Coordinates of C-alpha atoms in Angstrom, one line a residue:
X113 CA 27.0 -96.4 16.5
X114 CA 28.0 -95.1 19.6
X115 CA 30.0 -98.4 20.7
X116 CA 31.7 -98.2 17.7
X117 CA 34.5 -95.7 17.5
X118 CA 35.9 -96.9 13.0
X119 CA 34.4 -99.4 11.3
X120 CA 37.2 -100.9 8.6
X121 CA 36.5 -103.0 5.7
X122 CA 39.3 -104.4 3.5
X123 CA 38.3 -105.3 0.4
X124 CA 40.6 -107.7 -2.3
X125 CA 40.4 -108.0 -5.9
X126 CA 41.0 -111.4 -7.4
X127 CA 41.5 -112.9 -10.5
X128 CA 40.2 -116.4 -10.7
X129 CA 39.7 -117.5 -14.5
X130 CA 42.9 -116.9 -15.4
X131 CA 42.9 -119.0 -18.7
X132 CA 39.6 -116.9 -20.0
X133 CA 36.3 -117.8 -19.9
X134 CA 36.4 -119.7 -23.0
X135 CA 38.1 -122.7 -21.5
X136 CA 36.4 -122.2 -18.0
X137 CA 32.6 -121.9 -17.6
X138 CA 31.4 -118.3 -16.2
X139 CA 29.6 -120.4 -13.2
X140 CA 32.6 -122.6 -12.7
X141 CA 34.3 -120.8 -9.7
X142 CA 30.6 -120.0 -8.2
X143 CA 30.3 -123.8 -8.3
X144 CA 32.6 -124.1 -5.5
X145 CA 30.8 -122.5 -3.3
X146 CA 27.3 -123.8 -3.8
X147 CA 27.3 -126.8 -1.9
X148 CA 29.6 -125.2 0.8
X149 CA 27.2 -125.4 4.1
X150 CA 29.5 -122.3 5.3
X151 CA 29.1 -119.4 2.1
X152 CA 26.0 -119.0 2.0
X153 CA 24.2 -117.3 -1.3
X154 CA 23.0 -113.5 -0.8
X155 CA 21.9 -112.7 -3.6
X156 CA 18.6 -111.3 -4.3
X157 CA 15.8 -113.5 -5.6
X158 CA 13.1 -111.3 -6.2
X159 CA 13.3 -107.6 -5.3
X160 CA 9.8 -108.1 -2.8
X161 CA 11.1 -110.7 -0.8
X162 CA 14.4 -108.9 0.6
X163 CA 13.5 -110.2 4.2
X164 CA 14.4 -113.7 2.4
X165 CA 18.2 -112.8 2.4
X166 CA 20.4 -115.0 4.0
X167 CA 22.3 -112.0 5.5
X168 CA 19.3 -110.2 7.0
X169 CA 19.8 -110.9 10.9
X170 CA 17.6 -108.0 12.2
X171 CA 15.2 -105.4 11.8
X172 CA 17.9 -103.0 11.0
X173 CA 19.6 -104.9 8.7
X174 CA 16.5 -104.8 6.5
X175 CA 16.0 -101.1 6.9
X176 CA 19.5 -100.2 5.8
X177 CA 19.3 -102.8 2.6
X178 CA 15.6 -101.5 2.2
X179 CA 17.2 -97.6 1.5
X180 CA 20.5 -98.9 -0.2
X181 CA 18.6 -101.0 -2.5
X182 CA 16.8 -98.2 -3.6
X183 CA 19.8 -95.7 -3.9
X184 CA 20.9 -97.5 -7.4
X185 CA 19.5 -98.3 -10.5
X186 CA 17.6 -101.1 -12.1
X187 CA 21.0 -101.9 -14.0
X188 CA 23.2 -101.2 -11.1
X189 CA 20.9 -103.4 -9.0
X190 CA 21.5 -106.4 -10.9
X191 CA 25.3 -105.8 -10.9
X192 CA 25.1 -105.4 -7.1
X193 CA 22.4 -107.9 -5.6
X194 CA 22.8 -110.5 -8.6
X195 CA 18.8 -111.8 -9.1
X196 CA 19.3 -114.1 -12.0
X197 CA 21.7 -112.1 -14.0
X198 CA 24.9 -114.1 -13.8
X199 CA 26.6 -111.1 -13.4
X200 CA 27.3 -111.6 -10.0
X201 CA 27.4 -114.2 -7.4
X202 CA 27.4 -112.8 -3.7
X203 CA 28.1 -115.2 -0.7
X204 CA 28.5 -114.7 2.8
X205 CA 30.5 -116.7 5.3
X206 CA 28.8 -118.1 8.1
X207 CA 27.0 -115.5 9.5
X208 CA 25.8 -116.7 12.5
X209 CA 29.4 -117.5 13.7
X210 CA 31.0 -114.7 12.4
X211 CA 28.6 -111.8 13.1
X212 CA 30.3 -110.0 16.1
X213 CA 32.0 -112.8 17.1
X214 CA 34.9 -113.3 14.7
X215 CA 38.2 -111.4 15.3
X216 CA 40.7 -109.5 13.0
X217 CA 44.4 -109.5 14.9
X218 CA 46.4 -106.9 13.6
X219 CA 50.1 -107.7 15.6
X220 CA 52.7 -105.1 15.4
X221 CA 55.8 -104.6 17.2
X222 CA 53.7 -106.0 20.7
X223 CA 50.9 -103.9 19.8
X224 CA 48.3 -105.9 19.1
X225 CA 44.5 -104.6 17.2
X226 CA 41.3 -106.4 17.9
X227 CA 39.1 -105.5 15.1
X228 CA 35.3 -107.1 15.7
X229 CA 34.3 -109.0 12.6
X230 CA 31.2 -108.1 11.3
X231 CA 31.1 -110.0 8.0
X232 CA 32.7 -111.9 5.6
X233 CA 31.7 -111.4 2.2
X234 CA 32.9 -113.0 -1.5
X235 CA 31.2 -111.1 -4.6
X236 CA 31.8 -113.3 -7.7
X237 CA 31.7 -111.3 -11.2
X238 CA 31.2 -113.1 -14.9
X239 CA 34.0 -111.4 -15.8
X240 CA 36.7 -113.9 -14.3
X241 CA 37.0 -111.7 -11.4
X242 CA 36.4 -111.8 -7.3
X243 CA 36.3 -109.5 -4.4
X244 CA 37.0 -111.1 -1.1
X245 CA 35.9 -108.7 1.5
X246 CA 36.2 -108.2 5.4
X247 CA 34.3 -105.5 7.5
X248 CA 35.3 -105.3 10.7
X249 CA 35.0 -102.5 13.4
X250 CA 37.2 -101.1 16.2
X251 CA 34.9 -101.2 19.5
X252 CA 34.7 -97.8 21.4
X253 CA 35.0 -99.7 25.0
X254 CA 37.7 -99.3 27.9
X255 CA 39.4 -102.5 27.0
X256 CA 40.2 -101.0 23.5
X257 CA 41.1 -97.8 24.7
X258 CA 44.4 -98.0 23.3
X259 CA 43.3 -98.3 20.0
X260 CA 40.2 -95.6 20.0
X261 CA 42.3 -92.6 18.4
X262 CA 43.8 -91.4 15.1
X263 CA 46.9 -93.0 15.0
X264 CA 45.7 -96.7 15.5
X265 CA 43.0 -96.2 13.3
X266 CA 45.9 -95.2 10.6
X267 CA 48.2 -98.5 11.9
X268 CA 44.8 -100.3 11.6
X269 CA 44.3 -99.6 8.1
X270 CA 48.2 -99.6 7.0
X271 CA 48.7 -102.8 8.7
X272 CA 45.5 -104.6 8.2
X273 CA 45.5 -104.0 4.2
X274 CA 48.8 -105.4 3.8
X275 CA 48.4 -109.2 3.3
X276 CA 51.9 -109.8 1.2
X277 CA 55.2 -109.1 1.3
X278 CA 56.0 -106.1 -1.3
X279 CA 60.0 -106.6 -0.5
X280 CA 61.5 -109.1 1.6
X281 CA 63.3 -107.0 4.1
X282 CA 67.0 -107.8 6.1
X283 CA 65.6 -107.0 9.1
X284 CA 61.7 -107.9 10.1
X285 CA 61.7 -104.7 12.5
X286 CA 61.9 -102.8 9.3
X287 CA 59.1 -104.2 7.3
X288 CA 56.0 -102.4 6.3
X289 CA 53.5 -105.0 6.9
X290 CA 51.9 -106.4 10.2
X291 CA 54.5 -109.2 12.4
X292 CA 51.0 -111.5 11.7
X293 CA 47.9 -111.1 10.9
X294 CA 44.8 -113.4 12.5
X295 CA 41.6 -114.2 11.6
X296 CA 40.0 -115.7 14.8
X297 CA 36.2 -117.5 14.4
X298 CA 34.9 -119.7 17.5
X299 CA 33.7 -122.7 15.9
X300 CA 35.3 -122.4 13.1
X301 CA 39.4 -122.2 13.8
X302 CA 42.2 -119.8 14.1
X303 CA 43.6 -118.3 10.2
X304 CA 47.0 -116.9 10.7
X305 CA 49.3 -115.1 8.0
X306 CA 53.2 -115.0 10.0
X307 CA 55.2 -112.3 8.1
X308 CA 57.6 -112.0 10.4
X309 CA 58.5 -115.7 10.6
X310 CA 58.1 -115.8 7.0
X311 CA 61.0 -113.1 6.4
X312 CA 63.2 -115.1 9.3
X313 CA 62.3 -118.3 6.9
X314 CA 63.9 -116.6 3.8
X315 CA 67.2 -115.0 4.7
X316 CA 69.0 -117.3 2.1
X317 CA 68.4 -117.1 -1.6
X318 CA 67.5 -120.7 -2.4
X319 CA 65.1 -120.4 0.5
X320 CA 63.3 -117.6 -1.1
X321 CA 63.1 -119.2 -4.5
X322 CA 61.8 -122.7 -2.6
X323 CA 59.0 -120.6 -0.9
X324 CA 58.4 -117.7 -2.2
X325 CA 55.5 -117.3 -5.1
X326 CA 55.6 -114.1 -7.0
X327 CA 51.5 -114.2 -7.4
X328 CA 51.1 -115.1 -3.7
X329 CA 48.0 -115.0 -2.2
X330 CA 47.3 -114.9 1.7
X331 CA 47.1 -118.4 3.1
X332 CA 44.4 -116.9 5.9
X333 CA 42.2 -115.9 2.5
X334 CA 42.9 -119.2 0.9
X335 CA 42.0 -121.1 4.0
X336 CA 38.7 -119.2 4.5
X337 CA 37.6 -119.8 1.0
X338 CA 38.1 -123.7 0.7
X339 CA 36.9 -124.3 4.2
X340 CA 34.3 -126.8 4.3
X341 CA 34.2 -127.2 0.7
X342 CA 35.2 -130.2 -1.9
X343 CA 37.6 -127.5 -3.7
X344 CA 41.1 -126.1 -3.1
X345 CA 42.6 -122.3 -3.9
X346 CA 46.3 -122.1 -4.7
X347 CA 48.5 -119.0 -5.8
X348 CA 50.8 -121.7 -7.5
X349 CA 50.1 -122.4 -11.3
X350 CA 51.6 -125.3 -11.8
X351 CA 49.9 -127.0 -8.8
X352 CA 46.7 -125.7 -9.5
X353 CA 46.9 -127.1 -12.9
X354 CA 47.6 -130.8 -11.8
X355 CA 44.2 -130.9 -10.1
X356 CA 40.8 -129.9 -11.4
X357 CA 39.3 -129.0 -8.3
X358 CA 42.1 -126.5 -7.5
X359 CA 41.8 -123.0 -9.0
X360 CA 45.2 -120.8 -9.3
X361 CA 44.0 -117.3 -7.8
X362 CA 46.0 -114.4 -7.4
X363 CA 46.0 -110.5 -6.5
X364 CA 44.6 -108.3 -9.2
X365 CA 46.3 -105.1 -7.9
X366 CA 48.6 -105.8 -5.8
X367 CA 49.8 -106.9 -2.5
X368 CA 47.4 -105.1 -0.4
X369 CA 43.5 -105.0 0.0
X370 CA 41.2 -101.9 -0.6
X371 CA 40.8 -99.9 2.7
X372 CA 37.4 -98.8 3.1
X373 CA 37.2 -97.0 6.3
X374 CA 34.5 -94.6 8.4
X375 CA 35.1 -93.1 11.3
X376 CA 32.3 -92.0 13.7
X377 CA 33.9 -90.0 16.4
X378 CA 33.1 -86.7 17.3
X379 CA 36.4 -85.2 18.3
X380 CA 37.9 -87.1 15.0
X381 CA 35.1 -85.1 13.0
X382 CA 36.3 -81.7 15.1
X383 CA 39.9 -82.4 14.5
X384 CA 40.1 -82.4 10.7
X385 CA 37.3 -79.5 10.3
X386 CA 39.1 -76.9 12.4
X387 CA 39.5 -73.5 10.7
X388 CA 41.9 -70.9 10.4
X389 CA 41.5 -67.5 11.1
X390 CA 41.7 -66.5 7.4
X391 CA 38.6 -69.2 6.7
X392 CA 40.8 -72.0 5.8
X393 CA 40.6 -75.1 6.6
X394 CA 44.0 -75.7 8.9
X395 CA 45.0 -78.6 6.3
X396 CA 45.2 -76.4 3.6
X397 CA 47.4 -73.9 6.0
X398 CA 49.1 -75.7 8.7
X399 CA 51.6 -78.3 7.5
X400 CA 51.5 -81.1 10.2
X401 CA 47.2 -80.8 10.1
X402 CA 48.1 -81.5 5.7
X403 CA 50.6 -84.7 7.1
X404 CA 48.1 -85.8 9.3
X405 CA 45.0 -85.5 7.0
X406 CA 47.2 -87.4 3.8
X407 CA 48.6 -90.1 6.3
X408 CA 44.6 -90.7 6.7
X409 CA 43.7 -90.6 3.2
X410 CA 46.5 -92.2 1.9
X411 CA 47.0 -94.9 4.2
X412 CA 50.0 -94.2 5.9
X413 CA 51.0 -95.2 9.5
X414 CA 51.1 -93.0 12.4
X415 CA 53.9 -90.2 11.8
X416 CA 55.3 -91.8 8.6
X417 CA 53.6 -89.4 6.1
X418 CA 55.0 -90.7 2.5
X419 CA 54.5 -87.3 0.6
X420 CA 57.0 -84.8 2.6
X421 CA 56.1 -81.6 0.0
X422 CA 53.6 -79.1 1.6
X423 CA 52.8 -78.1 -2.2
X424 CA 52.3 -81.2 -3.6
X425 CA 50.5 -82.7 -0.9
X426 CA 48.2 -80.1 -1.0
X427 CA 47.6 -80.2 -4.4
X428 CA 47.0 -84.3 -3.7
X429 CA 44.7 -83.6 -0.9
X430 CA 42.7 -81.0 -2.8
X431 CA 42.5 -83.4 -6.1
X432 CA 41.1 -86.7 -3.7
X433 CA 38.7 -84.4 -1.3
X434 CA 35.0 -84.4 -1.6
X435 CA 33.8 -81.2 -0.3
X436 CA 30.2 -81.4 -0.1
X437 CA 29.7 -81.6 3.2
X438 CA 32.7 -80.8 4.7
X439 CA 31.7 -77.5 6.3
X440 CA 29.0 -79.8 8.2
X441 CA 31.5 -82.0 9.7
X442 CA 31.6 -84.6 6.8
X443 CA 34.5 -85.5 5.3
X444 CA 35.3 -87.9 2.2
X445 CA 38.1 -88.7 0.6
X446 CA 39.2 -91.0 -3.0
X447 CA 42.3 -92.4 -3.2
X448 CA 42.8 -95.5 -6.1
X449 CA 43.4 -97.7 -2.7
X450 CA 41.1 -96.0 0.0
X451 CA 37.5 -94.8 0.7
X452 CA 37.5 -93.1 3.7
X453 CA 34.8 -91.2 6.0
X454 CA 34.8 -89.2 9.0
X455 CA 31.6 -87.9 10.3
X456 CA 29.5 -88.3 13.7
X457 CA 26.3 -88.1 11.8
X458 CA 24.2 -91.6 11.8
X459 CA 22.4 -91.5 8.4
X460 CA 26.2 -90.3 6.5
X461 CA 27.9 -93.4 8.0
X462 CA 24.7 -95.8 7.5
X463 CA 25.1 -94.2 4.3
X464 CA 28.7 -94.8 3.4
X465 CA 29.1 -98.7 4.8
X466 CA 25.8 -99.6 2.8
X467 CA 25.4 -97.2 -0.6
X468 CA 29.0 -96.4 -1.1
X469 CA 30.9 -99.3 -0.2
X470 CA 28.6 -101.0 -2.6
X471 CA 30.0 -98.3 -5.1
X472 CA 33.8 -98.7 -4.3
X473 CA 33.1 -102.6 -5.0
X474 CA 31.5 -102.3 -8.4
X475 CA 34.2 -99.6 -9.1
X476 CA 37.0 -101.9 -7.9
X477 CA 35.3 -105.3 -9.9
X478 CA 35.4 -102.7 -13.6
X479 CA 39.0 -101.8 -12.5
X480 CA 39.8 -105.5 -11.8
X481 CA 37.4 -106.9 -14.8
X482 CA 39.9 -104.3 -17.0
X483 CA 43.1 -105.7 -16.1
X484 CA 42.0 -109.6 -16.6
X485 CA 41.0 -108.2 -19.8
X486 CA 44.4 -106.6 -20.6
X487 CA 46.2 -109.7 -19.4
X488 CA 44.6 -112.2 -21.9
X489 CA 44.5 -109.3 -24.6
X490 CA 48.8 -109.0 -24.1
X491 CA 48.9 -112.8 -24.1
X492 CA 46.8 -113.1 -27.6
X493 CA 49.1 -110.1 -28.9
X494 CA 52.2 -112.1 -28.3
X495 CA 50.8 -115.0 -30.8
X496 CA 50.4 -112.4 -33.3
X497 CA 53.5 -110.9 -33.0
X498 CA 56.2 -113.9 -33.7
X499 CA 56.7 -113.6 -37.4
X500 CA 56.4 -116.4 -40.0
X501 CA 53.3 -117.9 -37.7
X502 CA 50.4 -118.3 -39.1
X503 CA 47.2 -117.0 -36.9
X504 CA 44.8 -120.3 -36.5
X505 CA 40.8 -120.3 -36.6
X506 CA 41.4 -120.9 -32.6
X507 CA 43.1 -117.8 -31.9
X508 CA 40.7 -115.7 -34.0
X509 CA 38.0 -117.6 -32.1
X510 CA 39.8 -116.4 -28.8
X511 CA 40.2 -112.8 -30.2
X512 CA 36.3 -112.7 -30.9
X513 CA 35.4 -114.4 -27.6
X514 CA 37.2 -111.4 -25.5
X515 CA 35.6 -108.8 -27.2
X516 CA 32.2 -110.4 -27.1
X517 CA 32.7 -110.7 -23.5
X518 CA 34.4 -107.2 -23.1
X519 CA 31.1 -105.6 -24.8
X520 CA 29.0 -107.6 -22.1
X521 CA 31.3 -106.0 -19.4
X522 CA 30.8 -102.3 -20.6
X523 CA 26.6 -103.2 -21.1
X524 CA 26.2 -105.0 -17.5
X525 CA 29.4 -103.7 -15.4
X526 CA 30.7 -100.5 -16.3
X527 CA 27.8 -98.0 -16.1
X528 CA 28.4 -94.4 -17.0
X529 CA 25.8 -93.9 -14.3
X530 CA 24.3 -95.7 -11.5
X531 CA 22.1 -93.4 -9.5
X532 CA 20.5 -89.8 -9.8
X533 CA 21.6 -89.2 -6.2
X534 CA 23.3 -86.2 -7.0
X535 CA 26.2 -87.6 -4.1
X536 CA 26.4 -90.8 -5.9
X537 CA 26.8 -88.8 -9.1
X538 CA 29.9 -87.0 -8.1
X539 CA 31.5 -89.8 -5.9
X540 CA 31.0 -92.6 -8.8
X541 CA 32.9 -90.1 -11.0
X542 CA 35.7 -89.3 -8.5
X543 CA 35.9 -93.1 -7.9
X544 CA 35.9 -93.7 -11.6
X545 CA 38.7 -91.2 -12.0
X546 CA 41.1 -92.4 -9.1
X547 CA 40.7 -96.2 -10.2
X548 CA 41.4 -94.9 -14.2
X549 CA 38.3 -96.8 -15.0
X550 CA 37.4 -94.9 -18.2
X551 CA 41.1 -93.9 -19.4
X552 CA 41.7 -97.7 -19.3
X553 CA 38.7 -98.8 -20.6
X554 CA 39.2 -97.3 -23.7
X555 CA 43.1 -98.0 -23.8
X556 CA 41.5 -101.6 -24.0
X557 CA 38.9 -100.9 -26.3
X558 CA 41.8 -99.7 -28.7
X559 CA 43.7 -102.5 -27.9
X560 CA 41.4 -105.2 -28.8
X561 CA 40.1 -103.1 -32.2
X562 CA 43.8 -103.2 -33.3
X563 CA 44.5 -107.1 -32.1
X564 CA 41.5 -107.6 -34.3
X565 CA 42.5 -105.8 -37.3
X566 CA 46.4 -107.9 -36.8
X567 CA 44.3 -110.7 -36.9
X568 CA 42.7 -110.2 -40.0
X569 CA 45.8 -108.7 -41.6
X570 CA 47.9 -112.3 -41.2
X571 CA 44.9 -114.0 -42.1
X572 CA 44.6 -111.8 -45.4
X573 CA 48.5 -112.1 -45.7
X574 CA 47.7 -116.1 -45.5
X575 CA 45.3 -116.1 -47.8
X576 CA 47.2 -113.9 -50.3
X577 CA 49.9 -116.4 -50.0
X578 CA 47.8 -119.4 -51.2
X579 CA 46.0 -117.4 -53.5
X580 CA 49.3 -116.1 -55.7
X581 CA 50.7 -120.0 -55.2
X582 CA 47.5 -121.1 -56.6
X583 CA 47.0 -118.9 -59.5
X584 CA 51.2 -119.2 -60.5
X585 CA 49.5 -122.9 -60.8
X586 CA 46.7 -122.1 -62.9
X587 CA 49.2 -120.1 -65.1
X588 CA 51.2 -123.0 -66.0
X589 CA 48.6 -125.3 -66.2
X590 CA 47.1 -122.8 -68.7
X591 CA 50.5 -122.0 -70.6
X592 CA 50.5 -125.7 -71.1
X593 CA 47.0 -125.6 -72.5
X594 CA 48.1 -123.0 -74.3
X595 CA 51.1 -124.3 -76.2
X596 CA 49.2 -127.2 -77.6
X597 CA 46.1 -125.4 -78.8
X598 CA 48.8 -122.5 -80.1
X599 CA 50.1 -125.5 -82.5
X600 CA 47.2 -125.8 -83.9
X601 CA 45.8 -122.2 -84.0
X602 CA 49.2 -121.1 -86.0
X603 CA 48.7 -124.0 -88.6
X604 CA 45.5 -122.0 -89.9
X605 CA 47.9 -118.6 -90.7
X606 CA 50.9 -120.4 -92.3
X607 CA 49.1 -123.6 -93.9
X608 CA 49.1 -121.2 -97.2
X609 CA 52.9 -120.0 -96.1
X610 CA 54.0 -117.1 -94.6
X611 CA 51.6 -114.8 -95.5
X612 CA 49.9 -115.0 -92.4
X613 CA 52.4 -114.1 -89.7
X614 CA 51.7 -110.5 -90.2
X615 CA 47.9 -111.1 -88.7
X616 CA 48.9 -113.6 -86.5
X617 CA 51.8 -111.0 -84.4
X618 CA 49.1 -108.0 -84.7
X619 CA 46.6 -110.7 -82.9
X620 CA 49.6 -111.7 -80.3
X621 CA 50.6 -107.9 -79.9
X622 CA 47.4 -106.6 -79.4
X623 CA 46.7 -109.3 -76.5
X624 CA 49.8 -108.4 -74.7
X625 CA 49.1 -104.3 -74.8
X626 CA 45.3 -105.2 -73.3
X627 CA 47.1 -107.7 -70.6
X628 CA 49.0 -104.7 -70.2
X629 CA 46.9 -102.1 -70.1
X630 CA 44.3 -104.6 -67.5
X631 CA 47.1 -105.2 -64.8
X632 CA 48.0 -101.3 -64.5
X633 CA 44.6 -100.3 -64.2
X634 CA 44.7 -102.7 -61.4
X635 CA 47.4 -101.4 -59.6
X636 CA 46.3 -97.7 -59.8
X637 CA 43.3 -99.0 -58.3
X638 CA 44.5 -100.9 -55.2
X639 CA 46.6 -98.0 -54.5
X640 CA 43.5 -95.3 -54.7
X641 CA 41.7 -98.1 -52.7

């Protein structure tokens, strides 16, 4: 650890079924990657043969899975290391070429970051749902001096996140994201992302409506995936849907990865501890210590804090701070797009880049799973709302399909708990809370009870509809019936004159009153019904 000044890891959430898994197989997108010779399959076969794992290099790689595996669950487990659930598919990229050898180019204004890659990892979920991930770390050695402090580690994370354009900018000096982003493996090839050039490309409208795609995905991510493999990746849907073995994939947040970052410096750990005379931590007094600590925690570059209000950055940094172990030099903090951890003490950051990462990615795959959820929800909605169209046996077979699957989600995905740790315990729940996991989750469970009961509503409507055209049908047919056997019933009362009308009216009125009297008691009771 001590050659290692930050370790980074960027994490992105994709969507990949995006037509529901009722049209795609849950093991179609894993398919790509199981004849690839370069992802190779982590998961977890049996749970006494760990040293089996195709991403065990060394002795303390086993150690460290050995005390993360048994951090969670049995139902987490299977969430997390996959076994033969189906829940999840975990692959790793080459790691014999990539392990310390692989490089993450962060270029910005000449400055340029040289992140060590460490892994690079894809966690598939049944859900129609991906993370891509990348852990790198920033080497504490003379030739990255430069970047061994707190303000690259804050351009680090900013800039390395960002792999889209969230405006296209006049001027490329003014644009938040990196001038390029490069992902260098020996033996492999060089994966570069060109923001700068791309803005330069698109000064002109037409030129932005040629190249630009509003669900665009970086081409370095893209490239990675398909490499070596019979299948293709593409954030345009029209493309992707003229051939099978291309899948349309895009963003499931927005356009910038997770930041999942620990810092393991000593004077880092000193720096945001320090106290005030009154007791106080100086970011709760001193107002460029309560920038600089919310630049960290919320991902802001060097000296561009984005919340300029003492009061309610405060309030902010008190709300996403875990204070456990703060007064020993251990500090945590929960943002919706950051996990982040500075502490000198081995065991917290073995800790936090095993036992919690693995938390922040089943957090962020329920917060992903949710929104692919609300997307095919909206787009079943807008069937039911057009009026005059009747709902089809196919869209009520969709409609029962997504909650099936959404009731599989909250049984093998979304766990109210996944550890007794008592750290786990609290972090899972602050996690939970900055992502909106459960407010969501419910919002959705709402959702589909009510896109249900619409459903059945038109259906009933429908049926109502033949039902009154059928039985106006049997009416006539019956009045017709009726008539003729009325001919003959009246010849009975009058064949001796008109002496029977009398009997035959009282007989005719008496029918009408108990017709009468039948449909009202009807009514009253639909309407206490």
């Amino acid at each position: 650890m001590s050659e290692i000044y930050s370790y980074h890891t960027f994490i992105l959430p994709f969507i990949w079924n995006v037509e529901g898994i009722s049209s795609r197989d849950v093991n179609a997108f894993p398919k790509c990657f199981e004849n690839n010779p370069n992802w190779i399959s982590t998961n977890l076969e049996e749970a006494h043969r760990i040293g089996d794992n195709g991403n065990i290099i060394s002795d303390e790689d086993a150690s460290l899975l050995y005390a993360e595996y048994q951090y969670f669950n049995p139902a987490a487990r299977n969430a997390i290391y996959g076994f033969d659930s189906e829940i999840v598919h975990n692959y790793c990229f080459n790691p014999k070429f990539v392990r310390n050898k692989g490089r993450y180019i962060i270029e910005k204004k000449g400055i340029k970051y040289v992140l060590m890659v460490n892994a690079i990892r894809l966690k598939i979920y049944n859900t129609g749902v991906a993370l891509f991930i990348l852990e790198c770390e920033n080497l504490s050695s003379p030739e990255f001096a430069y970047q061994n402090n707190m303000s690259a580690v804050k351009n680090i994370n900013d800039y390395g996140r960002r792999i889209s354009l969230p405006f296209i900018p006049e001027d490329p000096d003014i644009s938040v994201c990196a001038d390029s982003l490069t992902l260098e493996i020996d033996g492999v090839g060089s994966f570069t992302e060109n923001m700068r050039s791309f803005i330069e490309a698109t000064r002109k409208k037409k030129d932005i409506f040629d190249k630009v795609s509003l669900t665009h995905m970086s081409d370095f991510v893209k490239k990675i995936l398909e490499y070596g493999g019979d299948y293709s990746f593409s954030s345009n849907y029209s493309k992707a849907l003229q051939n099978k073995k291309t899948f349309y994939i895009y963003p499931a947040l927005d356009d910038r990865m997770f930041t999942f970052c620990v810092v393991c410096n000593g004077e880092a750990v000193a720096h945001y501890t320090r106290t005030a005379k009154n007791g106080k931590y100086m970011f709760e007094t001193d107002d460029n210590m309560s920038m600089d600590l919310y630049e960290f925690a919320f991902v802001d570059p060097a000296g561009e804090c984005s919340c300029r209000d003492f009061k309610m950055r405060s309030d902010l940094l008190e709300k996403h701070i875990y204070r456990r172990w703060l007064s020993y030099g251990t500090l945590f903090t929960v943002v919706n797009h950051s996990f982040m951890t500075v502490s000198s003490f081995k065991p917290t950051c073995n800790s936090a880049l095993t036992q919690y990462f693995q938390i922040c990615c089943l957090s962020l795959a329920q917060r992903a799973s949710i929104i692919n959820f609300q997307r095919e929800a909206t787009a079943l909605s807008r069937t039911i709302e057009k009026q005059g169209k009747t709902i089809r046996v196919k869209l009520i077979t969709r409609i029962l399909d997504l909650q099936e699957r959404f009731i599989a989600f909250q049984n093998q995905l979304c766990f109210t708990e996944i550890s007794s740790q008592e750290q786990a315990i609290d972090l899972y729940a602050m996690i939970k809370k900055a992502f909106f996991i459960e407010k969501e989750s419910d919002a959705l469970a709402n959702h589909l009870e009510n896109l249900y009961n619409a459903a059945n509503t038109n259906i009933d409507f429908s049926l109502n509809k033949y039902g009154t055209a059928i039985a106006i049908l049997a009416i006539l047919m019956s009045l017709i019936s009726f008539c003729a056997d009325f001919s003959g019933f009246t010849s009975l009362f009058i064949k001796d004159g008109l002496k029977g009308l009398p009997l035959l009216w009282a007989i005719l009125g008496f029918g009408c009153v108990a017709a009468a009297l039948a449909s009202l008691s009807l009514l009253i009771y639909k309407r206490r019904k």
